[in-house]
PDB file of C-alpha atoms in Angstrom:
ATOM      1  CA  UNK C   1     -42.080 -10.253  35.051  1.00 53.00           C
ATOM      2  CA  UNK C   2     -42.118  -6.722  36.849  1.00 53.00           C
ATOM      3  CA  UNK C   3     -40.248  -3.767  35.206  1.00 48.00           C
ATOM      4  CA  UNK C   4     -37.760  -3.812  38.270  1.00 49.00           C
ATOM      5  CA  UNK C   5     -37.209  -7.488  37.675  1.00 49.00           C
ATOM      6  CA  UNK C   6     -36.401  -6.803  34.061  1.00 45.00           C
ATOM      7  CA  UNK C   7     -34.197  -3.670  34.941  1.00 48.00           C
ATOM      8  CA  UNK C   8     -32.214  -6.190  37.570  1.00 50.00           C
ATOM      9  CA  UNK C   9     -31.975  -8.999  34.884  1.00 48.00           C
ATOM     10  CA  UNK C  10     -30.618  -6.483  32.675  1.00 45.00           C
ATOM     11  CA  UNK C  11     -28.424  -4.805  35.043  1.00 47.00           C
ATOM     12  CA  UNK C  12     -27.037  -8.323  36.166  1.00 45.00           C
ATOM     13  CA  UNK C  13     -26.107  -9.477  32.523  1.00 42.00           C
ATOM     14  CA  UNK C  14     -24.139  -6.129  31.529  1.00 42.00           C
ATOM     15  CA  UNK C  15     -22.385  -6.505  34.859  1.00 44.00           C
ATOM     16  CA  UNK C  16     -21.284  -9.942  33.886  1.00 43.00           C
ATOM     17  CA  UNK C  17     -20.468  -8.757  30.077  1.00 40.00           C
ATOM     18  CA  UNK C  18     -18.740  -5.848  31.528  1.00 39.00           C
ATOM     19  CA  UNK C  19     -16.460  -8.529  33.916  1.00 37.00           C
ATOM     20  CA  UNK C  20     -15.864 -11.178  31.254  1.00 37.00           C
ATOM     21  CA  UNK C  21     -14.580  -8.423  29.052  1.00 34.00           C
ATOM     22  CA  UNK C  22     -11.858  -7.503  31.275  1.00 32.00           C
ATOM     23  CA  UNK C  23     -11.031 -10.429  31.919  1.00 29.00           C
ATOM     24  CA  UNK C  24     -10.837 -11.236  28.071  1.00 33.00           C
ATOM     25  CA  UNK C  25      -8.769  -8.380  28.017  1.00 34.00           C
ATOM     26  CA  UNK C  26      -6.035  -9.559  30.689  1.00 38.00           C
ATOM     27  CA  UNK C  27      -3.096 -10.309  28.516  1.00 57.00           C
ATOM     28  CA  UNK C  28      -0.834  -8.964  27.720  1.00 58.00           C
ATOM     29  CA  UNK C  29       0.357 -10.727  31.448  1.00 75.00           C
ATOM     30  CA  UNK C  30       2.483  -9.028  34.440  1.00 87.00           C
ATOM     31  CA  UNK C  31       5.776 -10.153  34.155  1.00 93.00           C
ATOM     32  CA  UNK C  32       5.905 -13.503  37.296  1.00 92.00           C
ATOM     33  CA  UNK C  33       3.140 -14.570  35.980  1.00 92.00           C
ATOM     34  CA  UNK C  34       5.407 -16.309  32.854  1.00 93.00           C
ATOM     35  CA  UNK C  35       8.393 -15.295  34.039  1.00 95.00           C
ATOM     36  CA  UNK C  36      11.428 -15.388  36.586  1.00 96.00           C
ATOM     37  CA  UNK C  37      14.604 -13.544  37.227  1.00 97.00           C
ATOM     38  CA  UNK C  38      17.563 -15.567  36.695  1.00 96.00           C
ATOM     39  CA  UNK C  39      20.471 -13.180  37.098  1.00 92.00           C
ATOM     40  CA  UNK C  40      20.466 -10.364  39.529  1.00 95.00           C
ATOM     41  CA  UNK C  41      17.524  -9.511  41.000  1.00 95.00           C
ATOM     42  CA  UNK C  42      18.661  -6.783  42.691  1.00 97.00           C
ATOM     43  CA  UNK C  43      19.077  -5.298  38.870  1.00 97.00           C
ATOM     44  CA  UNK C  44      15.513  -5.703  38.098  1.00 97.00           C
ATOM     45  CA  UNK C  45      12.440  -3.625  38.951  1.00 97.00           C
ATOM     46  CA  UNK C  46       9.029  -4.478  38.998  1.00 95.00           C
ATOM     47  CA  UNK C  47       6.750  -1.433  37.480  1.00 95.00           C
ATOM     48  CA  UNK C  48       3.331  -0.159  37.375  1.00 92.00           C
ATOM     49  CA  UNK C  49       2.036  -3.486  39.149  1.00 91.00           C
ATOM     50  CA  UNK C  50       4.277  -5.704  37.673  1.00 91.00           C
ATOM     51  CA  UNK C  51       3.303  -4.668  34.069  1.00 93.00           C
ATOM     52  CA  UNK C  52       6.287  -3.572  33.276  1.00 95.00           C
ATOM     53  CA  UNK C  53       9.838  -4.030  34.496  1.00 97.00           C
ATOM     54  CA  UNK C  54      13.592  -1.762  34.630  1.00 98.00           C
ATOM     55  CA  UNK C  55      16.688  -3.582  33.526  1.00 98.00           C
ATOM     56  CA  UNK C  56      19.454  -1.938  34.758  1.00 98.00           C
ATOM     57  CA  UNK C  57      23.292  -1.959  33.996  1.00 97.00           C
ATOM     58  CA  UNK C  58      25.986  -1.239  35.993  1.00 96.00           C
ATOM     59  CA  UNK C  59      29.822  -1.878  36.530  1.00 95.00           C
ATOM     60  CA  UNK C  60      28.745  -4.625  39.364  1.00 95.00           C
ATOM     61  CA  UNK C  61      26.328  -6.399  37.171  1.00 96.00           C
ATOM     62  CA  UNK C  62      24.038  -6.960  34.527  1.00 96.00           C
ATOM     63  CA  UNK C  63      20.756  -9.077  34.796  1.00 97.00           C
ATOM     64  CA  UNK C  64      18.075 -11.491  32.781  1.00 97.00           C
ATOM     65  CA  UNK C  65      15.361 -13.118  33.117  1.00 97.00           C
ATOM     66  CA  UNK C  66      14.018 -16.521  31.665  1.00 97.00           C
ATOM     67  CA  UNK C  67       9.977 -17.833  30.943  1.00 97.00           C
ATOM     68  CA  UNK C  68       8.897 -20.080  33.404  1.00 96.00           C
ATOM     69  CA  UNK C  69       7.777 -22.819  30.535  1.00 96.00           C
ATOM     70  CA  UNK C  70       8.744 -23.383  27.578  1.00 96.00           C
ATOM     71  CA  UNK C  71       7.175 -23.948  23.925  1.00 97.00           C
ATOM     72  CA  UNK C  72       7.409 -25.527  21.154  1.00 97.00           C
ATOM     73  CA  UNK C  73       6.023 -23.388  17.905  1.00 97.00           C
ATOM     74  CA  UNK C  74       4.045 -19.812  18.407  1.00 97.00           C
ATOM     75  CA  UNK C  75       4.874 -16.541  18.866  1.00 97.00           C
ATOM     76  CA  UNK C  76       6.876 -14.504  21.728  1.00 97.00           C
ATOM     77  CA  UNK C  77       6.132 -10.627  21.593  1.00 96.00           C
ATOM     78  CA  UNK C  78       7.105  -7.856  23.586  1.00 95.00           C
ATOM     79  CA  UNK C  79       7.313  -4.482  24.323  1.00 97.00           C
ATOM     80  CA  UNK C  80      10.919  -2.848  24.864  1.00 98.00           C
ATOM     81  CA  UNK C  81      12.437   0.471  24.836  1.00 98.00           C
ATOM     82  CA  UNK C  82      16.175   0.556  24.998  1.00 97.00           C
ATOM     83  CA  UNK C  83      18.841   2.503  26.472  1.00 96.00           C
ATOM     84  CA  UNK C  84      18.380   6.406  25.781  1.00 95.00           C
ATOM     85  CA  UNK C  85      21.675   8.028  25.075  1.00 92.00           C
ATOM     86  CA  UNK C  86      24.938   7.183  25.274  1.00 92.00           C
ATOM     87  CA  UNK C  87      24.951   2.955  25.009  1.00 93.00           C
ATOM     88  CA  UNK C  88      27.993   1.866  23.085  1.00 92.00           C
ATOM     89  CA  UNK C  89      29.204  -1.323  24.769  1.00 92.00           C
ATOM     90  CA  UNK C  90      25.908  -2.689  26.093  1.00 95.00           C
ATOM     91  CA  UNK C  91      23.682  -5.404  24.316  1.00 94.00           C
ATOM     92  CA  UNK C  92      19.751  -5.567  25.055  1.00 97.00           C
ATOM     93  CA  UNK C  93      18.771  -9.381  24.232  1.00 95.00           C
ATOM     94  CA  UNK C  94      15.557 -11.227  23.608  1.00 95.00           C
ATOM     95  CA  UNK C  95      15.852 -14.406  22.639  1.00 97.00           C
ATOM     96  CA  UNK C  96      14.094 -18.111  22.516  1.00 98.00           C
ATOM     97  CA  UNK C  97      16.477 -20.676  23.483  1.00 96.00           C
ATOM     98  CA  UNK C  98      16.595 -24.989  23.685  1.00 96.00           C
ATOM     99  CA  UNK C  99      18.581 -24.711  26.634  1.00 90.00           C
ATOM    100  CA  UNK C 100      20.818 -27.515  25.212  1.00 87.00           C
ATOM    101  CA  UNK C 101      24.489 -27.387  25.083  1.00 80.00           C
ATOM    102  CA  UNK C 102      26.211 -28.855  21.798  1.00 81.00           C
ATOM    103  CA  UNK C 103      22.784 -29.258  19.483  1.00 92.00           C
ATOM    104  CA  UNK C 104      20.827 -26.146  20.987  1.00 93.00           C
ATOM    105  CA  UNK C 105      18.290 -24.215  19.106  1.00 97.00           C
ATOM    106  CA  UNK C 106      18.056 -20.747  19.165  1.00 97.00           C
ATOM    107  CA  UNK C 107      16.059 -17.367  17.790  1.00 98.00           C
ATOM    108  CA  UNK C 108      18.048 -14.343  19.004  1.00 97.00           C
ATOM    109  CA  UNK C 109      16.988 -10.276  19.265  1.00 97.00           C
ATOM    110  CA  UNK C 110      20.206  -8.434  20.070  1.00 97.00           C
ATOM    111  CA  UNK C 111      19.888  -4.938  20.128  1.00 96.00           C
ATOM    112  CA  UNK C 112      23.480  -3.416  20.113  1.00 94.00           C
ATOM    113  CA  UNK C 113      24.300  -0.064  21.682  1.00 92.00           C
ATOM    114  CA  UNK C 114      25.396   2.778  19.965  1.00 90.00           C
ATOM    115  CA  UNK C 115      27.229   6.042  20.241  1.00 88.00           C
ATOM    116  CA  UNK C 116      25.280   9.390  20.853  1.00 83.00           C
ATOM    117  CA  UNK C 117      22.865  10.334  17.524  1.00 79.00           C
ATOM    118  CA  UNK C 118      24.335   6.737  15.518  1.00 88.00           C
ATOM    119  CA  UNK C 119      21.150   4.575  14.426  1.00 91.00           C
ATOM    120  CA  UNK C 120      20.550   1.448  16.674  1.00 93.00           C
ATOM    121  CA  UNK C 121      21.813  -1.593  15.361  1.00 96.00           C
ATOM    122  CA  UNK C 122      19.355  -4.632  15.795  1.00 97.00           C
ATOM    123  CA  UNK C 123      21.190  -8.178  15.009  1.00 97.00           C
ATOM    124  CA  UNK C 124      19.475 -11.132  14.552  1.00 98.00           C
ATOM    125  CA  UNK C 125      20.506 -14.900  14.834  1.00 97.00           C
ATOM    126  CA  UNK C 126      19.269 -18.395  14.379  1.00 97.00           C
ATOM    127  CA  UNK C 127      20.996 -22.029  15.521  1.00 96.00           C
ATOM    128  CA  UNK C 128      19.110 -25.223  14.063  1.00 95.00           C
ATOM    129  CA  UNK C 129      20.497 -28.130  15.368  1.00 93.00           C
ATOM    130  CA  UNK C 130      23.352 -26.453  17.108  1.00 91.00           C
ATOM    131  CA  UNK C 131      24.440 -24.458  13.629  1.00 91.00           C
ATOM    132  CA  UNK C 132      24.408 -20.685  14.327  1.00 90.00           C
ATOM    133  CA  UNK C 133      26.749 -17.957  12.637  1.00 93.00           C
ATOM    134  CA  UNK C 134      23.773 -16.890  10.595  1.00 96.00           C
ATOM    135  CA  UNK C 135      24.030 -13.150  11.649  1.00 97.00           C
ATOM    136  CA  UNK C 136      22.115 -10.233  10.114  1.00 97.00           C
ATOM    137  CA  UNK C 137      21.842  -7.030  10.993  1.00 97.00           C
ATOM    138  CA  UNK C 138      19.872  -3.760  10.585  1.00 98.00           C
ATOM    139  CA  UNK C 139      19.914  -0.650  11.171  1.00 97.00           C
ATOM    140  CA  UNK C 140      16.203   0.776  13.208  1.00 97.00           C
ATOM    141  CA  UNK C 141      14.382   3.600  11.082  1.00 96.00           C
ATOM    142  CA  UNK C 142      13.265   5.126  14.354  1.00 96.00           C
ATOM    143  CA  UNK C 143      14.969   6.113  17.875  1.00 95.00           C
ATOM    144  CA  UNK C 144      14.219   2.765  19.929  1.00 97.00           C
ATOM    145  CA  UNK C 145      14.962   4.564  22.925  1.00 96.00           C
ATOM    146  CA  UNK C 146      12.670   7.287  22.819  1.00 96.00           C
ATOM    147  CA  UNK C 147       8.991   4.700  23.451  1.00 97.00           C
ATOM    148  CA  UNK C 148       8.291   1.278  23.374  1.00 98.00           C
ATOM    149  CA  UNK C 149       8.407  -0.643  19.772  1.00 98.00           C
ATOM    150  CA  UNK C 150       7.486  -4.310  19.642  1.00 98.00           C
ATOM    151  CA  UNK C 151       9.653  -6.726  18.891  1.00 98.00           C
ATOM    152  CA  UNK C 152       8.147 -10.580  17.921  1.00 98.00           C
ATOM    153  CA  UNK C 153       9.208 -14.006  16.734  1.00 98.00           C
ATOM    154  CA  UNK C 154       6.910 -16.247  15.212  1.00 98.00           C
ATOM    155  CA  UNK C 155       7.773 -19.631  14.907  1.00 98.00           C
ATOM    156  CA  UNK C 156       5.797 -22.224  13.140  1.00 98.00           C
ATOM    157  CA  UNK C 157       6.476 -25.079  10.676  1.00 97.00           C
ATOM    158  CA  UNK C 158       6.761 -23.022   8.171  1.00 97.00           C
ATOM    159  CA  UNK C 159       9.005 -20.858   9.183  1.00 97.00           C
ATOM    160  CA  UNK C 160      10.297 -18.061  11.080  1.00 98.00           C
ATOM    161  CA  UNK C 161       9.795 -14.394  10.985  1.00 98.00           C
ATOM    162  CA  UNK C 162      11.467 -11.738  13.443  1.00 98.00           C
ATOM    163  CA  UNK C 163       8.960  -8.701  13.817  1.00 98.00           C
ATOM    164  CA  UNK C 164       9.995  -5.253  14.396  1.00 98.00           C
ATOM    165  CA  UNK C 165       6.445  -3.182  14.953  1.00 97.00           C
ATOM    166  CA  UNK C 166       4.404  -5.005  12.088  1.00 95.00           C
ATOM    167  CA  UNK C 167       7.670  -5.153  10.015  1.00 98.00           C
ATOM    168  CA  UNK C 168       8.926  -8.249   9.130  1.00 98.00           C
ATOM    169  CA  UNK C 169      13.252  -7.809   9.360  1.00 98.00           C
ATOM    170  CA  UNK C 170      13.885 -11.618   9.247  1.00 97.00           C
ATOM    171  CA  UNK C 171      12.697 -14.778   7.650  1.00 97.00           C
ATOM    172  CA  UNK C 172      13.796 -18.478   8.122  1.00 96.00           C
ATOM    173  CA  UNK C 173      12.602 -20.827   5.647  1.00 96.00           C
ATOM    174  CA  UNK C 174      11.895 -24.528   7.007  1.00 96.00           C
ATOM    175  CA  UNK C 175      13.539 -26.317   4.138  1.00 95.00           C
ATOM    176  CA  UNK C 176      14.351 -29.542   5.724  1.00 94.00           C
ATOM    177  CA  UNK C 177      13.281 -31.165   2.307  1.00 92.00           C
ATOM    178  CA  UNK C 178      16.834 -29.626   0.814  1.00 92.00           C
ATOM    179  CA  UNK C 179      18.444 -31.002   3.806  1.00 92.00           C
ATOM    180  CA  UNK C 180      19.014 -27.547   5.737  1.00 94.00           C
ATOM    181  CA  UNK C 181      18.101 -27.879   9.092  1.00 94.00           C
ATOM    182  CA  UNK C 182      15.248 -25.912  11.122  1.00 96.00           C
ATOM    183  CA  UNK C 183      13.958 -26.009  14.783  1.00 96.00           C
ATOM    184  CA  UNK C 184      10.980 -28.044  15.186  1.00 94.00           C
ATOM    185  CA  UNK C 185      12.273 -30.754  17.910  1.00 93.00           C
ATOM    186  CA  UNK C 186      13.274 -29.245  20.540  1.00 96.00           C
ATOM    187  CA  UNK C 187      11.230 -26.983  23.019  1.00 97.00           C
ATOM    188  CA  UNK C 188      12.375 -23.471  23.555  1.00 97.00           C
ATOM    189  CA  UNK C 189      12.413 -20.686  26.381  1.00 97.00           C
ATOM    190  CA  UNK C 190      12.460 -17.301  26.243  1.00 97.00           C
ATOM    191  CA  UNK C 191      14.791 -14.944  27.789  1.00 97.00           C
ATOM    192  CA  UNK C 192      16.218 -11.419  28.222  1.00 97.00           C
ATOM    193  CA  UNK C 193      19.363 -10.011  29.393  1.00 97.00           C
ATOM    194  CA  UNK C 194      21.393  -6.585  29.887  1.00 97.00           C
ATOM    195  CA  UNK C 195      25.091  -6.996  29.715  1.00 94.00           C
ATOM    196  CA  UNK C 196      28.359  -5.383  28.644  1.00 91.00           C
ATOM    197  CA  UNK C 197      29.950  -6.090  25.586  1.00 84.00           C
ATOM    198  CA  UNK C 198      32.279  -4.428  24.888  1.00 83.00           C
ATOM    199  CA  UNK C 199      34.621  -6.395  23.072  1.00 79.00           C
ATOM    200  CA  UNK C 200      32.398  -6.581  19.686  1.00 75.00           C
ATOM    201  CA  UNK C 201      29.179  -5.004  20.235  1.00 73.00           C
ATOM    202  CA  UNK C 202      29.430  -1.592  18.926  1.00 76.00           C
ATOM    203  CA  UNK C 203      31.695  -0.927  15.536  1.00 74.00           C
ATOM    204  CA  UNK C 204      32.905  -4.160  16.128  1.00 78.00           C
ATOM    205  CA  UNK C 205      34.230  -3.155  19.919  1.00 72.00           C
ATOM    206  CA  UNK C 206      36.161  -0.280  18.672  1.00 75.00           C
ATOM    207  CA  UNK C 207      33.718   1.786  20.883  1.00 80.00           C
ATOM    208  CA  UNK C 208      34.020   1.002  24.377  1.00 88.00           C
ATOM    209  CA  UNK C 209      31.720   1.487  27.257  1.00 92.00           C
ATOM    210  CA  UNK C 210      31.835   4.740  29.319  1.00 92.00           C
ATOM    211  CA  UNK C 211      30.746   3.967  32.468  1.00 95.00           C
ATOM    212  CA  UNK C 212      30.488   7.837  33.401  1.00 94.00           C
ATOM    213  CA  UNK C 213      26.885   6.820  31.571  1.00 93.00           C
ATOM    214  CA  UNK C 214      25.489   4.272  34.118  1.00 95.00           C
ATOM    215  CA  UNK C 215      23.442   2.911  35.172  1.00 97.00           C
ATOM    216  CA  UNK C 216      21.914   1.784  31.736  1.00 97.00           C
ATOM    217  CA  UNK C 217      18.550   1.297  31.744  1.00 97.00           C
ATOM    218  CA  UNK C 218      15.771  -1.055  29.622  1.00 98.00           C
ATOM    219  CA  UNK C 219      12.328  -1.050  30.088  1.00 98.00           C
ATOM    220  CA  UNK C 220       9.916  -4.091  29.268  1.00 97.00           C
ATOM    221  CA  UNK C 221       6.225  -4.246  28.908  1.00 96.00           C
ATOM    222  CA  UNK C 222       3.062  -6.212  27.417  1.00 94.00           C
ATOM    223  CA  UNK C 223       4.806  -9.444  28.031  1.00 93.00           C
ATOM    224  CA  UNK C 224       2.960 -11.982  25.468  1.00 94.00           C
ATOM    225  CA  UNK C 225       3.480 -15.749  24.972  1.00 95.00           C
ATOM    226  CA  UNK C 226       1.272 -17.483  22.997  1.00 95.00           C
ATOM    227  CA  UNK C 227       2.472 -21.255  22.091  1.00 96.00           C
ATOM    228  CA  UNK C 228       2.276 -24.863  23.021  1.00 96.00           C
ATOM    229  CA  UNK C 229       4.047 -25.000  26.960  1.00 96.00           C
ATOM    230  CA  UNK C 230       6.148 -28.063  27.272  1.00 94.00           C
ATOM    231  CA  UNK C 231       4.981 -30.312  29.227  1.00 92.00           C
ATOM    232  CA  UNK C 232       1.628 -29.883  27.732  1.00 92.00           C
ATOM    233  CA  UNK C 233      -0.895 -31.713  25.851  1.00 92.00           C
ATOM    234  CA  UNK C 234       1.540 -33.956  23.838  1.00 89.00           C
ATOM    235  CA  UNK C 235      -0.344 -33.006  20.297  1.00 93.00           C
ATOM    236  CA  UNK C 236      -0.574 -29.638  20.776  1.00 96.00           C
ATOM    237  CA  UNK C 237       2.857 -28.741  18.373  1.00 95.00           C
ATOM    238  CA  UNK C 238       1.397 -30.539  15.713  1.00 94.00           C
ATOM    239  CA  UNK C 239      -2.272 -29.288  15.716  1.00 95.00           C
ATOM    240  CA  UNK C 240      -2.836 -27.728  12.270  1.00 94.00           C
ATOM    241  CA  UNK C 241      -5.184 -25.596  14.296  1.00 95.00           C
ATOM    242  CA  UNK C 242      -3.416 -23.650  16.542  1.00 97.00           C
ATOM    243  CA  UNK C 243      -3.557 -20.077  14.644  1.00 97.00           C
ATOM    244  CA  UNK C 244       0.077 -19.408  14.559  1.00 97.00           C
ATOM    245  CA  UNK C 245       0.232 -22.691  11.764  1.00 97.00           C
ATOM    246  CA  UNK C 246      -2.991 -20.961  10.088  1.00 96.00           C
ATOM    247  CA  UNK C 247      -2.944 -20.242   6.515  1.00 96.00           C
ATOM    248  CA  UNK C 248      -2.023 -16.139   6.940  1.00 96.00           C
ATOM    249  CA  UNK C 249       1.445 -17.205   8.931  1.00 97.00           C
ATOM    250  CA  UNK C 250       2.777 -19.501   6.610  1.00 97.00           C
ATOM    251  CA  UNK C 251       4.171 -16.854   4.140  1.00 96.00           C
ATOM    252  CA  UNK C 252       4.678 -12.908   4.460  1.00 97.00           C
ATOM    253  CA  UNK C 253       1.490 -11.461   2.694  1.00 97.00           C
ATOM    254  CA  UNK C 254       1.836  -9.180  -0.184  1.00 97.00           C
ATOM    255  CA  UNK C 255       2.046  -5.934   2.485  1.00 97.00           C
ATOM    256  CA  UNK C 256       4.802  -7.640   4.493  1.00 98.00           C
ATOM    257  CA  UNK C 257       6.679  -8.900   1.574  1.00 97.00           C
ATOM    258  CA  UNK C 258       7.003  -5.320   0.623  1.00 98.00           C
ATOM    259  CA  UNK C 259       7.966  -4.273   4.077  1.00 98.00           C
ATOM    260  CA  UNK C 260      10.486  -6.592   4.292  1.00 97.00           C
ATOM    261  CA  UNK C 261      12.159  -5.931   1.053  1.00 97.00           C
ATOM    262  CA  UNK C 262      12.414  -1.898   1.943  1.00 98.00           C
ATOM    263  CA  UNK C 263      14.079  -3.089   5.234  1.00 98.00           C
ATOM    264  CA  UNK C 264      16.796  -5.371   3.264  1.00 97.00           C
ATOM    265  CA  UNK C 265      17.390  -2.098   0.492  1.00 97.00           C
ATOM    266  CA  UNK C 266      17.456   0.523   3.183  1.00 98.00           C
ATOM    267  CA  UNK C 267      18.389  -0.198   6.136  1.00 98.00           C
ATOM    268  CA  UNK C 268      20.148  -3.892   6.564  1.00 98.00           C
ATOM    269  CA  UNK C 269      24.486  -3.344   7.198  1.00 96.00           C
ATOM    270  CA  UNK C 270      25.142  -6.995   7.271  1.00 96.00           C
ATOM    271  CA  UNK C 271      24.211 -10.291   6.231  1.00 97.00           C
ATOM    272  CA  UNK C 272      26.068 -13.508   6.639  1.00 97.00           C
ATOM    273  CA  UNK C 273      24.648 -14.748   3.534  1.00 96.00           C
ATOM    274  CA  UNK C 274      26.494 -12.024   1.055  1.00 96.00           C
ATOM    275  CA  UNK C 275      30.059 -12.270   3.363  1.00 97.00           C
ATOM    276  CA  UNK C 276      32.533 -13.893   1.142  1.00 96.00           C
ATOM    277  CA  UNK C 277      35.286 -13.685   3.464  1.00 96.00           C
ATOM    278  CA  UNK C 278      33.210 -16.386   5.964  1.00 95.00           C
ATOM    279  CA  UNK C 279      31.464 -18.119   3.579  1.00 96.00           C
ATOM    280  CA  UNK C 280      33.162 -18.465   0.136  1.00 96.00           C
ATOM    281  CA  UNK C 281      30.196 -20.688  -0.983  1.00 95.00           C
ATOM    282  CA  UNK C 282      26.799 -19.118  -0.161  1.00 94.00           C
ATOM    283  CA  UNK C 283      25.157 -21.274   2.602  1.00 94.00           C
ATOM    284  CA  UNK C 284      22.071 -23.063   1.323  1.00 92.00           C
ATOM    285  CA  UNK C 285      19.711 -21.484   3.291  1.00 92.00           C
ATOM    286  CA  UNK C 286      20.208 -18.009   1.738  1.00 92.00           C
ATOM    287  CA  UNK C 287      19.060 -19.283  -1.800  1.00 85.00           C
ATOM    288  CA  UNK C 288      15.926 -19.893  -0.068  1.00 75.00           C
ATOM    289  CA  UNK C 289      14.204 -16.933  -0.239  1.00 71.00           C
ATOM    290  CA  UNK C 290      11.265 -15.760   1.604  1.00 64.00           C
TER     291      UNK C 290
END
């Protein structure tokens, strides 16, 4: 073989090694390619090729958006940075959701607006089997509003951890062997939205929106979905081999499990599990642990 033959061969496999590695490196995806708009388009703006959308606010309308499939067991991440400023009254929501009315499951991101210079509050809530009213929340150790943070779910058989950056702010034990209930039947979507609210949203609604302010704007990128899609192949939720079930995401590791307990000393304002008033006997699942 001549030294020009060579120098094509060569030439010809880094061009191909070059091209699969972009397209290895394709996700995170643009936003229709697992996604759709389901409430006001006209209140959502595609970005920098569809990488990265605006949700905007206003007194006609709020808007959402829903996944085009939906899964059963992985892990949902994205990229969002809320409204700078001024955003008492509005809630920023990511959520997973059955989609079922009376037994619907349900993994919820709420991020709730705040007053000029007050910390962002970021509640999180879970329905198994149609039983929610299992509200946390915590107040973010950084401005949200000033770059994008990622916010992530995992969901596996194990349990359930919400992810704020690589900090774990939320755990959900699947204890079904104490009889508490946990999502594992029922496929979920995911979804966003941008709306007012409010009438409990920020101090409990005592601070109202000022619509001097609008519009309010959220931003979304790196849009990342990595479960079983429903319909799918019909053995996929229970493959012991999909990485999400993997030995590293049954439990928090040592690192996490410190992470998480600095979030719950320092900066957590609420927890269903410790409110007397609601629940005179603590609900089962809080004994749990993580």
């Amino acid at each position: 073989m001549t030294m020009a033959t060579l120098s094509s061969a060569f030439l010809f496999i880094f061009s191909c090694f070059l091209a699969c590695s972009i397209s290895v490196s394709g996700r995170p995806a643009t936003f229709l390619e697992d996604f759709r708009i389901t409430w006001s388009d006209s209140h959502i703006k595609q970005i920098y090729g569809g990488r990265a959308i605006q949700l905007i606010l206003d007194q006609n309308s709020g808007c959402g958006f829903a996944s085009k499939r939906r899964y059963l067991f992985g892990r949902v991440s994205m990229k969002i940075k809320l409204i700078p400023g001024d955003s008492a009254g509005t809630v920023t929501a990511f959520y997973m959701n059955s989609d079922t009315d009376t037994v619907r499951d349900e993994l919820d991101f709420e991020f709730l607006g705040n007053r000029t210079g007050q910390p962002y509050t970021v509640q999180t809530n879970i329905y198994a089997h149609g039983k929610g009213d299992k509200e946390q929340r915590v107040n973010l150790w950084f401005d949200p509003a000033a770059d994008f943070h990622t916010y992530t779910i995992i969901w596996n058989h194990h349990h359930i951890v919400f992810y704020v950056d690589e900090v774990p702010i939320r755990v959900y034990k699947n204890n079904e062997a104490k009889n508490i209930p946990y999502p594992k039947f029922q496929p979920m979507g995911v979804y966003s939205t941008l709306w007012e609210a409010d009438d409990w949203a920020t101090r409990g609604g005592l601070e109202k929106i000022d619509w001097s302010k609008a519009p309010f704007l959220a931003y979304y990128k790196d849009f990342d979905i990595e479960g079983c899609p429903v319909p799918g192949p019909a053995n996929c939720a229970s493959n012991p081999r999909n990485w999400w079930e993997g030995t590293a995401y049954q439990a928090l590791n040592a690192m996490e499990a410190r992470r998480y307990r600095w979030v719950r000393m320092n900066h957590m304002i609420y927890d269903y599990c410790t409110d007397k008033s609601r629940y005179p006997v603590t609900p089962p699942e809080c004994m749990a642990g993580i």
